[in-house]
Coordinates of C-alpha atoms in Angstrom, one line a residue:
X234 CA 5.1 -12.4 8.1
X235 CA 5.4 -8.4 8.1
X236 CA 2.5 -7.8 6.2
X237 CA 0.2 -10.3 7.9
X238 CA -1.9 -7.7 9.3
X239 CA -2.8 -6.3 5.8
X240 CA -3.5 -10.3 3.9
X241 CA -7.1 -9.5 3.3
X242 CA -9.4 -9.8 0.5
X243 CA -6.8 -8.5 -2.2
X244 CA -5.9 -12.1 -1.8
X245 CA -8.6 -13.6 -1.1
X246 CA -11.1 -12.3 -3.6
X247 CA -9.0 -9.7 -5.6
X248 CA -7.5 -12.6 -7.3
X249 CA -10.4 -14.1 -8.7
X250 CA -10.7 -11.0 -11.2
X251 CA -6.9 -11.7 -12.2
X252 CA -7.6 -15.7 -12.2
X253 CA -10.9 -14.7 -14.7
X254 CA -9.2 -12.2 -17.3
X255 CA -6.0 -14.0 -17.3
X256 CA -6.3 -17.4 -16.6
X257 CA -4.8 -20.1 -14.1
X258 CA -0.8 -19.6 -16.0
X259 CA -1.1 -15.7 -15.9
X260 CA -2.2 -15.5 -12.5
X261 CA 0.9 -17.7 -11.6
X262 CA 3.6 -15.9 -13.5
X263 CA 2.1 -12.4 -12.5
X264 CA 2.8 -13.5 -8.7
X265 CA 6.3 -14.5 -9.9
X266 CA 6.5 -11.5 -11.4
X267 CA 4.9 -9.3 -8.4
X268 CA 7.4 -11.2 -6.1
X269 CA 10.4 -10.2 -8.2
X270 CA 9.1 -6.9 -8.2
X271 CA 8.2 -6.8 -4.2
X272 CA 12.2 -8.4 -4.1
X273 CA 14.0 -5.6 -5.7
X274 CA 11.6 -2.6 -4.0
X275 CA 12.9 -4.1 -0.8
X276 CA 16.6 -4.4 -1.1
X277 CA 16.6 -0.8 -2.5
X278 CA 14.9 0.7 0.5
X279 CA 17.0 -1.9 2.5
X280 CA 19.9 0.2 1.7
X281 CA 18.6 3.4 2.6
X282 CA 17.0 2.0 5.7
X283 CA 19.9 0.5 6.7
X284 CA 22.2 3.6 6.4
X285 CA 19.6 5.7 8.3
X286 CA 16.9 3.8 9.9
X287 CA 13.7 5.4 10.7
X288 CA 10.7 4.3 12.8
X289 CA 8.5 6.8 10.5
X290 CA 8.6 4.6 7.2
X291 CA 10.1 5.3 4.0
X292 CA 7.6 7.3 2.3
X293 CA 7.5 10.2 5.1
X294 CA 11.2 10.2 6.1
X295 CA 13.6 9.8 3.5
X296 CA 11.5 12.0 0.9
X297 CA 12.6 15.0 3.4
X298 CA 16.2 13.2 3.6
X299 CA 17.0 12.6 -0.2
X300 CA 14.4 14.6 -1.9
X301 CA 13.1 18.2 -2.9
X302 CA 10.4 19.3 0.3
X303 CA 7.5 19.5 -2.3
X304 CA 8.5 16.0 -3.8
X305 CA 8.7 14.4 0.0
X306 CA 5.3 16.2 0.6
X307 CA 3.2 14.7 -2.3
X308 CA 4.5 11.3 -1.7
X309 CA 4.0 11.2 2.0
X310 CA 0.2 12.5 1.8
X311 CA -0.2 10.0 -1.3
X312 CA 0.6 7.2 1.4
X313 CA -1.3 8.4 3.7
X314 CA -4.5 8.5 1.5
X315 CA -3.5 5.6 0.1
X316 CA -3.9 3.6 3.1
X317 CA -7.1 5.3 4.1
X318 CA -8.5 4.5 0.4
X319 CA -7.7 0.5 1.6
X320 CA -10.4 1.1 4.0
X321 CA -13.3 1.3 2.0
X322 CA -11.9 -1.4 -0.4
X323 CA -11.9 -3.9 2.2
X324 CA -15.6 -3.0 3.1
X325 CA -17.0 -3.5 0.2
X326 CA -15.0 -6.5 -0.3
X327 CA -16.8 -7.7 2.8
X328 CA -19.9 -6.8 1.3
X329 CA -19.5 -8.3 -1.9
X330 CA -18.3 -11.6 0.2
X331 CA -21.9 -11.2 2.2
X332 CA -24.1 -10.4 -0.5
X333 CA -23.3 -13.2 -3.0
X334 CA -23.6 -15.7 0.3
X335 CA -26.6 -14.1 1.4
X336 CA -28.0 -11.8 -0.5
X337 CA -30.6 -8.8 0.9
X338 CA -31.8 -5.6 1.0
X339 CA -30.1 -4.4 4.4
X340 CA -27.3 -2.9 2.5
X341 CA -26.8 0.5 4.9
X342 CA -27.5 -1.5 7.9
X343 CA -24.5 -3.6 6.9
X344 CA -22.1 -1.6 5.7
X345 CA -23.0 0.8 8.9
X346 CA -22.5 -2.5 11.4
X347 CA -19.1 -3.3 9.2
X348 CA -17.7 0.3 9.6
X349 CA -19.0 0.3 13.1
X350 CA -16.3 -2.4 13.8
X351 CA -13.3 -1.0 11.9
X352 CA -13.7 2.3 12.9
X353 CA -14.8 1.8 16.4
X354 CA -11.9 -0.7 17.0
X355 CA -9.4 1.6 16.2
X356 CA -10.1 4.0 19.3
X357 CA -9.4 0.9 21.4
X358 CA -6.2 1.6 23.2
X359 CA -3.2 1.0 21.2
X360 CA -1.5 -2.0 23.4
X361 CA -5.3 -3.4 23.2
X362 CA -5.5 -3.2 19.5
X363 CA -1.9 -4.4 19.0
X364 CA -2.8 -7.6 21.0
X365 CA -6.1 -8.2 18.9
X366 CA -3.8 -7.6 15.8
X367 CA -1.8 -10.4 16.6
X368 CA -4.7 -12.9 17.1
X369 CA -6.2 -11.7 14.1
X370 CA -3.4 -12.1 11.7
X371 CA -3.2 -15.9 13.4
X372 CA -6.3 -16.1 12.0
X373 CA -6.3 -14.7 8.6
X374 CA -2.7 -16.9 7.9
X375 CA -4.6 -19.9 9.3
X376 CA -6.8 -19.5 7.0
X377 CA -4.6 -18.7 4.0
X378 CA -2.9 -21.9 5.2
X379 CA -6.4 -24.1 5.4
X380 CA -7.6 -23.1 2.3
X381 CA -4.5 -24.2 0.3
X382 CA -4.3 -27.5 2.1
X383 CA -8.1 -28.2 1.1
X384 CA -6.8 -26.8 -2.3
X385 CA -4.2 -29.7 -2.5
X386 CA -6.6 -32.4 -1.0
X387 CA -8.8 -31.5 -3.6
X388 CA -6.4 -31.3 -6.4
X389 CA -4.4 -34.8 -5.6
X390 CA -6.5 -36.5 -3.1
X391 CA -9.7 -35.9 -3.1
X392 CA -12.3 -35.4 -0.5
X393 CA -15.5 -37.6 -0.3
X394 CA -16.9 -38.8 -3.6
X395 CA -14.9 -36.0 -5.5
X396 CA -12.1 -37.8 -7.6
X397 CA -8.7 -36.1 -8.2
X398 CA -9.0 -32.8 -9.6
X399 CA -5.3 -32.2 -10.8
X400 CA -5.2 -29.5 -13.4
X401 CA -8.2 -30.2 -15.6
X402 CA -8.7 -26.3 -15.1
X403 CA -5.7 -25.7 -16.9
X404 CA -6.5 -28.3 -19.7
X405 CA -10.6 -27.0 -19.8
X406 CA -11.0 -23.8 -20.7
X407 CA -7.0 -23.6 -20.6
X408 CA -3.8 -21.9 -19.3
X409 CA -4.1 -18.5 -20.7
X410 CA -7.3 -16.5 -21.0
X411 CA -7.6 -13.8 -24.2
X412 CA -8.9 -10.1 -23.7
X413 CA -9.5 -7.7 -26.3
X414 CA -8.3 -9.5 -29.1
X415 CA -7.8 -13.0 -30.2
X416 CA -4.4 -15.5 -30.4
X417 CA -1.4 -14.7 -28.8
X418 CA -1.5 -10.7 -28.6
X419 CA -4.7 -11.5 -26.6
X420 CA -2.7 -13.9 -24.1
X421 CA -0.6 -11.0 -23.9
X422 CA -3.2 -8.4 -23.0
X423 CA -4.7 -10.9 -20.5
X424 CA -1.9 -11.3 -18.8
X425 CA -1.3 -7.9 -18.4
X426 CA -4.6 -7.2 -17.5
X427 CA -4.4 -10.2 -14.5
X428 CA -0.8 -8.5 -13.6
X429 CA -2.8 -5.4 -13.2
X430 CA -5.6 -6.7 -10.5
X431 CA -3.0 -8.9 -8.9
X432 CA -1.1 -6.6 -7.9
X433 CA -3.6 -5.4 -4.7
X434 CA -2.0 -8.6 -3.0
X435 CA 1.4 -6.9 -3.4
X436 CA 0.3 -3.4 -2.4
X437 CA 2.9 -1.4 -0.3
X438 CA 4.3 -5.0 0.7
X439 CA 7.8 -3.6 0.5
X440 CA 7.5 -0.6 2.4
X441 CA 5.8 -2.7 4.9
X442 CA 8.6 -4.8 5.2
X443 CA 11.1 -2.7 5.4
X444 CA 9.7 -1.4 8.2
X445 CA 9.2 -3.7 9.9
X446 CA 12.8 -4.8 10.0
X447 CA 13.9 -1.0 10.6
X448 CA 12.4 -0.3 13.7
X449 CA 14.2 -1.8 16.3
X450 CA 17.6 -0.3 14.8
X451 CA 15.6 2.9 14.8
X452 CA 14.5 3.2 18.3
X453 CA 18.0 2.3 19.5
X454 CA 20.4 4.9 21.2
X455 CA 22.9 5.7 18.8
X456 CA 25.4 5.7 21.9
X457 CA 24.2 2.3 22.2
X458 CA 27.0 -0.5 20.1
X459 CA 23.7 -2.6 19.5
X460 CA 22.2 -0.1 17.4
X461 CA 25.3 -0.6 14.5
X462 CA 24.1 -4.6 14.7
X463 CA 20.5 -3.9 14.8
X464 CA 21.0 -1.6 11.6
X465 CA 23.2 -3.9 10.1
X466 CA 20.3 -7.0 10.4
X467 CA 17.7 -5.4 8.5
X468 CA 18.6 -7.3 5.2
X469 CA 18.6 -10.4 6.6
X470 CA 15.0 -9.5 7.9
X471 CA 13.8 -7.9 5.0
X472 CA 15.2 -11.0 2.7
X473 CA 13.6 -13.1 5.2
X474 CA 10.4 -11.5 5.2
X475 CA 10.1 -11.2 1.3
X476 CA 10.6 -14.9 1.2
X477 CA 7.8 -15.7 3.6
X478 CA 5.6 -13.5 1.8
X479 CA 6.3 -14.2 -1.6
X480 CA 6.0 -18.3 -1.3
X481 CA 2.8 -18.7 0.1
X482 CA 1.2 -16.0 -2.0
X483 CA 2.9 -18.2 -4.8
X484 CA 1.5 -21.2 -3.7
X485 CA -1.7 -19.3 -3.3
X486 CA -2.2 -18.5 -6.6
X487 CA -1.1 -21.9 -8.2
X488 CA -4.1 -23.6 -5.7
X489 CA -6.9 -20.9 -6.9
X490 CA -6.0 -22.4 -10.5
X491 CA -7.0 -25.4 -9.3
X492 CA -10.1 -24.4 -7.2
X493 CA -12.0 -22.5 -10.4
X494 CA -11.8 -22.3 -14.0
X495 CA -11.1 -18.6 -15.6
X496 CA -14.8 -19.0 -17.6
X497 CA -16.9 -19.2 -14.3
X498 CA -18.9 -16.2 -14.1
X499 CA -18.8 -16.1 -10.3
X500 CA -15.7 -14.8 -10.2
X501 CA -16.3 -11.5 -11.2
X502 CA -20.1 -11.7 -10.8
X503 CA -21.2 -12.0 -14.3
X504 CA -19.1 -9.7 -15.2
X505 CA -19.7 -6.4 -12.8
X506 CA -17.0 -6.4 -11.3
X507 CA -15.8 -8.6 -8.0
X508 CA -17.4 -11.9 -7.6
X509 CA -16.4 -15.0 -5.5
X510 CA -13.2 -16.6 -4.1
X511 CA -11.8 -19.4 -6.0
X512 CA -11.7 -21.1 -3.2
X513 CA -15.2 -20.6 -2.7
X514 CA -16.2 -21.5 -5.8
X515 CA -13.9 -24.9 -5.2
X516 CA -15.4 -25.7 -2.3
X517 CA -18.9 -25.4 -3.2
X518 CA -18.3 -27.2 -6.3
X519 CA -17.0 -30.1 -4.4
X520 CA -20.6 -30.3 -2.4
X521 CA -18.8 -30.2 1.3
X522 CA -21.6 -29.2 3.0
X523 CA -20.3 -26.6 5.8
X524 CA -16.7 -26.2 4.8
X525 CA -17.9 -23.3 2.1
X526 CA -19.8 -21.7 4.6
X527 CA -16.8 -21.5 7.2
X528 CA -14.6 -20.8 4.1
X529 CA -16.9 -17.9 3.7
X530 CA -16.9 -16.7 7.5
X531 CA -13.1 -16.8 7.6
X532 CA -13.0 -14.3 4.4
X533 CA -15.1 -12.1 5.7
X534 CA -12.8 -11.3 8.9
X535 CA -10.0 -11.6 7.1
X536 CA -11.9 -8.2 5.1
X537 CA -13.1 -6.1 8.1
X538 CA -9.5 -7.0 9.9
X539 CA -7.7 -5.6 7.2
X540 CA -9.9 -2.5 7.4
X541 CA -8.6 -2.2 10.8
X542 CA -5.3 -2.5 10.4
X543 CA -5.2 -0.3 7.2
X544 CA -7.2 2.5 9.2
X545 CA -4.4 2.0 12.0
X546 CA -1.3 3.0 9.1
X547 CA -2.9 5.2 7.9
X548 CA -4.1 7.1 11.2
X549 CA -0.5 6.5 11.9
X550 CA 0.9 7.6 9.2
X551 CA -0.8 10.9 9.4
X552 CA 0.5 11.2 13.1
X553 CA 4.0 10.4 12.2
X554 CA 3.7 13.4 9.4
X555 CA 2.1 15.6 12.2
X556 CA 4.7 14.9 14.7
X557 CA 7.3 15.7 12.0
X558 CA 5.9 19.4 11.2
X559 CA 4.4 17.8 8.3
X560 CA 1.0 17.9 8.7
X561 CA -1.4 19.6 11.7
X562 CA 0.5 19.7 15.1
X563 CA -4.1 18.6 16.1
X564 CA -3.6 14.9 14.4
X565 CA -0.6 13.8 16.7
X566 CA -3.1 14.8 20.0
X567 CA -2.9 11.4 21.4
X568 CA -5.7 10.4 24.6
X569 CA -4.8 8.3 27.6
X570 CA -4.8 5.2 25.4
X571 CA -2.1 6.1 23.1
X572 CA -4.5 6.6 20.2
X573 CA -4.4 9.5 17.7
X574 CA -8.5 10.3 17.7
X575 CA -7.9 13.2 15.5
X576 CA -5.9 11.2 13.2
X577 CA -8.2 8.6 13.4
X578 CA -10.9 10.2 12.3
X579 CA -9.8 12.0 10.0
X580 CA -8.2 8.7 8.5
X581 CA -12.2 7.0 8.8
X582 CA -13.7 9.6 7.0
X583 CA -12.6 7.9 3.1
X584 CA -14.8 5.2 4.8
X585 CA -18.0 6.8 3.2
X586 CA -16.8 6.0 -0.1
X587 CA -18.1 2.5 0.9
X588 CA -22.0 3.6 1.4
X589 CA -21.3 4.7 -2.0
X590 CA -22.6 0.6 -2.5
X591 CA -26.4 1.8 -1.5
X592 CA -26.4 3.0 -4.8
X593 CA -24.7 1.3 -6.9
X594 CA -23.2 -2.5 -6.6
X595 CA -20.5 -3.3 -4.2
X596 CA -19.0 -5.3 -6.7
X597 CA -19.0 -2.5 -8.9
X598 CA -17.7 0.4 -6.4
X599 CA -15.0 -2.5 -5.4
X600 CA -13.7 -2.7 -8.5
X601 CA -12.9 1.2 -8.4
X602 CA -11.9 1.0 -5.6
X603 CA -9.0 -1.8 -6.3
X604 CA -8.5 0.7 -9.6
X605 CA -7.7 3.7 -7.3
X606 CA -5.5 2.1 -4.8
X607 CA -2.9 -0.1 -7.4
X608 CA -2.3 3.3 -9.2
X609 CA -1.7 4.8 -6.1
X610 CA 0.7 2.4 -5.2
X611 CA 2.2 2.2 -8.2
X612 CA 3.5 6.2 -8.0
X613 CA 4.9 5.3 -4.0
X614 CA 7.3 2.6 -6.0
X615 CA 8.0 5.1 -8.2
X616 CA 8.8 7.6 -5.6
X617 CA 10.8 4.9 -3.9
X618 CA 13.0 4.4 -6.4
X619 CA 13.1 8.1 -7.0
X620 CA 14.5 8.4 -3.5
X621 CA 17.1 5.5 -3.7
X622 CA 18.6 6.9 -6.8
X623 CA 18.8 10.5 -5.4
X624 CA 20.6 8.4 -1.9
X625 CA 23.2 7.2 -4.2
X626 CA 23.7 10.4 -5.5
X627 CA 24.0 12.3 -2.4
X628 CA 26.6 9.5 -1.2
X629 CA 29.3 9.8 -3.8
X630 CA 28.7 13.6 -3.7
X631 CA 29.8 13.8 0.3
X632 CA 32.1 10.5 -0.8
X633 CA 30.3 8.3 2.0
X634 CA 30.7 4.6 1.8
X635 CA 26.8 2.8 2.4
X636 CA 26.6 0.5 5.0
X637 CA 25.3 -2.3 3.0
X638 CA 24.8 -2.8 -1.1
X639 CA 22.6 -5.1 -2.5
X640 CA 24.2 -7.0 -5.0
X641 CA 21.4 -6.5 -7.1
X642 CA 21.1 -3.1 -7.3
X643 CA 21.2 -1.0 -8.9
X644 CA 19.8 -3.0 -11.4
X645 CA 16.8 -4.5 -9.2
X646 CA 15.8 -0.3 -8.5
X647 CA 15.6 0.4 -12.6
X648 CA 13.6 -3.0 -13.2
X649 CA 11.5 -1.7 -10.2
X650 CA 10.7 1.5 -12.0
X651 CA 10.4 -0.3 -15.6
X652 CA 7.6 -2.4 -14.2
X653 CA 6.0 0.1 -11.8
X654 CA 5.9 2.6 -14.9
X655 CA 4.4 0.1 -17.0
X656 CA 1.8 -0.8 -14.3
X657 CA 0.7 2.2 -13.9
X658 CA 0.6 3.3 -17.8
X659 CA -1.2 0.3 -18.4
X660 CA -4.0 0.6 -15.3
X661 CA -6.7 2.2 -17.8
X662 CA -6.5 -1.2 -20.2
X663 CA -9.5 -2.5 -18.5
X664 CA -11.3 0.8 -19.7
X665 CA -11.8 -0.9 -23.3
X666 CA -14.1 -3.4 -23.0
X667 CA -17.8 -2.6 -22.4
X668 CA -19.0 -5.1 -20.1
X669 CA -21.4 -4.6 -17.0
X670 CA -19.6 -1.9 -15.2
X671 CA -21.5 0.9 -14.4
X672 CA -20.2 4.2 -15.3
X673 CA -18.9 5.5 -19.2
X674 CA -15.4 4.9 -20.0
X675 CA -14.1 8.5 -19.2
X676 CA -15.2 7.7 -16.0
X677 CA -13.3 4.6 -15.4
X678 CA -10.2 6.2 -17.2
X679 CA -10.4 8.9 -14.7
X680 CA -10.2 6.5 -12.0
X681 CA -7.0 4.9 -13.2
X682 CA -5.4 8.3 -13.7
X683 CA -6.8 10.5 -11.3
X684 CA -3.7 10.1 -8.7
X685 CA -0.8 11.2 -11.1
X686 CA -2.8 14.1 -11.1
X687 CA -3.4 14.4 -7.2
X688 CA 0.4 13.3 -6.7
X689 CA 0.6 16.4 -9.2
X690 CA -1.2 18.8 -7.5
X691 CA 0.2 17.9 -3.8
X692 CA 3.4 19.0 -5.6
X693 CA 2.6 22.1 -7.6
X694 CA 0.4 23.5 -4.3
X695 CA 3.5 23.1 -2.4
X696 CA 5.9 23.8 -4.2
X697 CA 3.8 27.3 -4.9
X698 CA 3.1 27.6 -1.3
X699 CA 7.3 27.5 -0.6
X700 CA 7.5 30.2 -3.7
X701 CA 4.9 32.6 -2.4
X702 CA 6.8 32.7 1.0
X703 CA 10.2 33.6 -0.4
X704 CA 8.9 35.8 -2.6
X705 CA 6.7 37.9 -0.1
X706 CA 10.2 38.2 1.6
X707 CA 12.1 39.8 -1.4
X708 CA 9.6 42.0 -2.0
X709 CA 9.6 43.9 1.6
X710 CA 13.4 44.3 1.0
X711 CA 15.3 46.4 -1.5
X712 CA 18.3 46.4 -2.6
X713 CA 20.2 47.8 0.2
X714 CA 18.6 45.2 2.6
X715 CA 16.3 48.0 4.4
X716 CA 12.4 48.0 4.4
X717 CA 10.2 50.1 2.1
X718 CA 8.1 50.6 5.5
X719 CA 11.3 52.0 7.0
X720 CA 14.0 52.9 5.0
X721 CA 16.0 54.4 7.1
X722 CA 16.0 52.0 9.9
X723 CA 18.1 49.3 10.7
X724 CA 18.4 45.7 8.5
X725 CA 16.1 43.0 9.5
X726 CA 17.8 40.1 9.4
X727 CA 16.1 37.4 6.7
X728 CA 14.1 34.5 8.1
X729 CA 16.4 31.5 7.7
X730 CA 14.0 28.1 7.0
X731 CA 14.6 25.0 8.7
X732 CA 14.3 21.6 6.9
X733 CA 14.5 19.1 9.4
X734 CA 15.3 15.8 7.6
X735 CA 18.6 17.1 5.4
X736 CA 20.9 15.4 7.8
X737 CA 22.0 12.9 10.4
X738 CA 19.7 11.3 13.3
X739 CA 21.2 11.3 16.6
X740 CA 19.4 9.6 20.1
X741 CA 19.1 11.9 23.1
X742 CA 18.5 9.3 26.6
X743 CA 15.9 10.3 28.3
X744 CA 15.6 9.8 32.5
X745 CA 14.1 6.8 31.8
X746 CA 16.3 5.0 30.2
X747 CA 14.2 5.0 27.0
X748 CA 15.4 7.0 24.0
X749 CA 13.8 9.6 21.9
X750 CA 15.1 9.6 18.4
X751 CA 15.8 13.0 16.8
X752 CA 16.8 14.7 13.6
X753 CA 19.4 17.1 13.7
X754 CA 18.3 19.8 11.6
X755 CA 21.0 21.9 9.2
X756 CA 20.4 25.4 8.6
X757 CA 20.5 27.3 5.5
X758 CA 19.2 30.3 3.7
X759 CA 16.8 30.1 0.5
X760 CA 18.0 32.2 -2.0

């Protein structure tokens, strides 16, 4: 599964909000829905990938490829924050996890040991941490896997003196939850509402794998024949990957309507915010005596593991950007482990929004935390299909044939944008109701907005910052192309700029034998 490293509490946990404001049959059809969604992202970015792979990632490469520099720039640091804000999610997700098994007052010391462990893990050398990654997604699919099958033994089976379960859930309080308003507009409303929180288990699932099917095609020579297959297998990956992500999510979501009715106040902890897993709640209910308490164990590593590995993309990430001339030349300074420690830490630092917990609740500081990071990605599958639109374009402009087409686009790339504009419109709905949440509601409306205006501002600063430059340059020269310092001597020849993703990517060999992928750069003058 590409995204096994990131399968973490947005599962987990971030689904019991959905299951409680939606209901078992919304929480179903909005991972239908999400899986559609995650479906035709991917076999958009398939085709730009597979034209032109890169080992950089969509976001940070082909915004520079396709798109204006300012455009490329907003997105790229948006992914990069993005991924650092998934940090401090999955801490407190670990914390809410703890403290409704066992609660107490050690709240800093906690969250310090937590952080301790994702941050400090991330300075391991990379082959070290890579290894560790591997036996820790074993472990959090494991337990994906185990906690469905207890699901099912429950549901048909069951264990002990438990009878059958079946769907009583679905029967008692019923299918379909109503927020807001009563009937079926409320059904509607729920469901958008649990579409909304249910969409952390998706988040930048397609990027992720498309990436992950991109790179071997985009460390290969270009002189090398493989390299044409390699580039030509990554929609039979992606395709391949979608499907082992979507199903078990799928399945995942179907057992937690099983495990706990919508109505239980557990799952969002009377209301504050996050609460309990289902599956938790399942278990417990069915009186096993140890199995909750393992249940509970394997959660929480599944939390501080994904903290690792989103604290490894996104100190990647802002490496990659840095090695591209896109950020600091100081955050690609790697040590003799292969690790970015400037990168790194200044990747840990969004961290401290988790000690925000000491004084409020984690379940509370959670919740705006799972606010922030779905609107964020939201605008990246915006910018995604921003960038496969303006691919097309640039094709039939030159007249260039793509090297594979989706038979579903481009019509999977506008339903992409439909629902990702509707997602992210609709991310302040849970701003109406009062409830238990801490904060007023132009606070929490802030926090579902506030990255279209940092997306915004990464842009305008930019694109100001590219203005200013050209314009200092006009002004030393008049018309005649001399100076005003020296008039009368010779023309100084205008500073051409060099944008160093507008074009192909060929592979030079290097003694080794290895290859060192690079971007031929094409030269023009601003006017």
């Amino acid at each position: 599964m590409a995204i096994g490293p990131t399968i973490g509490t947005g599962l987990f946990i971030g689904a019991g909000q959905a299951l409680a404001v939606g209901g078992p049959a919304s929480l179903l059809l909005s991972y239908i829905i999400l899986s559609i969604l995650t479906l035709a992202m991917t076999t958009s970015m398939a085709e730009v990938s597979t034209h032109l792979p890169s080992q950089h990632g969509t976001l940070v490469t082909n915004g520079y490829m396709y798109m204006s520099k300012s455009f490329a720039f907003a997105s790229a640091y948006l992914r990069w924050y993005t991924l650092a804000l998934f940090v401090p999610y999955e801490i407190t997700s670990a914390m809410v996890n703890l403290g409704l098994w066992k609660p107490g007052s050690t709240i800093a010391i906690r969250l310090a040991i937590i952080t301790t462990i994702v941050v400090g893990c991330n300075f391991l050398p990379e082959r070290l941490f890579k290894s560790s990654e591997r036996l820790f997604t074993a472990i959090k699919i494991g337990t994906m896997a185990t906690l469905f099958v207890l699901s099912l033994a429950l549901g048909l089976g069951g264990v002990d003196a438990q009878p059958p379960w079946g769907f009583k859930y679905w029967k008692h309080p019923g299918a379909m939850n109503e927020y807001l308003v009563r009937g079926v507009w409320g059904q509607v409303l729920a469901f958008l509402q649990c579409l909304f929180d249910g969409s952390i288990a998706f988040a930048f699932a397609p990027e992720l794998i498309v990436h992950h099917a991109e790179m071997p095609a985009s460390l290969m020579p270009a002189s090398v024949g493989e390299a044409a297959i390699l580039s030509a297998s990554i929609p039979g990956i992606v395709k391949s990957d979608v499907a082992q992500t979507a199903f078990p999510y799928i399945l995942s979501s179907l057992a937690m309507g099983v495990m706990a009715p919508f109505n239980d106040t557990r799952l969002t902890n009377n209301g504050t915010g996050s609460g309990s897993s289902p599956y938790l709640i399942g278990l417990r209910d069915a009186k096993l005596q140890i199995v909750p308490t393992i249940a509970m164990v394997a959660i929480l590593l599944s939390a501080v593991a994904s903290g690792r590995s989103f604290l490894y993309l996104s100190s990647r990430t802002l490496c990659a950007m840095s090695e591209l001339g896109h950020a600091p030349s100081a955050f690609s300074t790697r040590n003799r482990g292969n690790v970015p420690y400037l990168a790194v830490v200044a990747s840990a630092l969004f961290s401290s929004l988790a000690f925000v917990s000491v004084k409020i609740p984690s379940t509370i500081m959670n919740t705006y935390l799972l606010r922030l990071v779905t609107s964020a990605c939201f605008i990246s599958s915006l910018v995604s299909c921003a960038t496969y639109i303006r691919f097309n374009r640039r094709l039939r402009a030159k007249g260039m044939a793509k090297r594979y087409s989706s038979s579903l686009q481009p019509f999977a790339t506008y339903f992409g944008m439909v629902i990702s504009t509707l997602l992210l419109l609709g991310s302040g709905l849970w701003v109406a109701p009062n409830g238990n949440l801490t904060g007023s509601r132009a606070i929490r409306l802030i926090v579902s907005y506030v990255n279209i205006g940092v997306f915004s501002l990464l842009f305008l600063v930019h694109l100001f910052k590219d203005f200013v430059s050209v314009a200092e340059v006009d002004k030393q020269m008049d018309l005649g192309g001399r100076s005003y310092g020296n008039r009368a001597g010779p023309r100084e020849p205008r500073t051409q700029k060099m944008h160093p993703h507008r074009g192909g990517v060929y592979a030079i060999p290097e003694a080794s034998g290895a290859s060192d992928l690079r971007v031929r750069q094409t030269m023009f003058t601003e006017p």
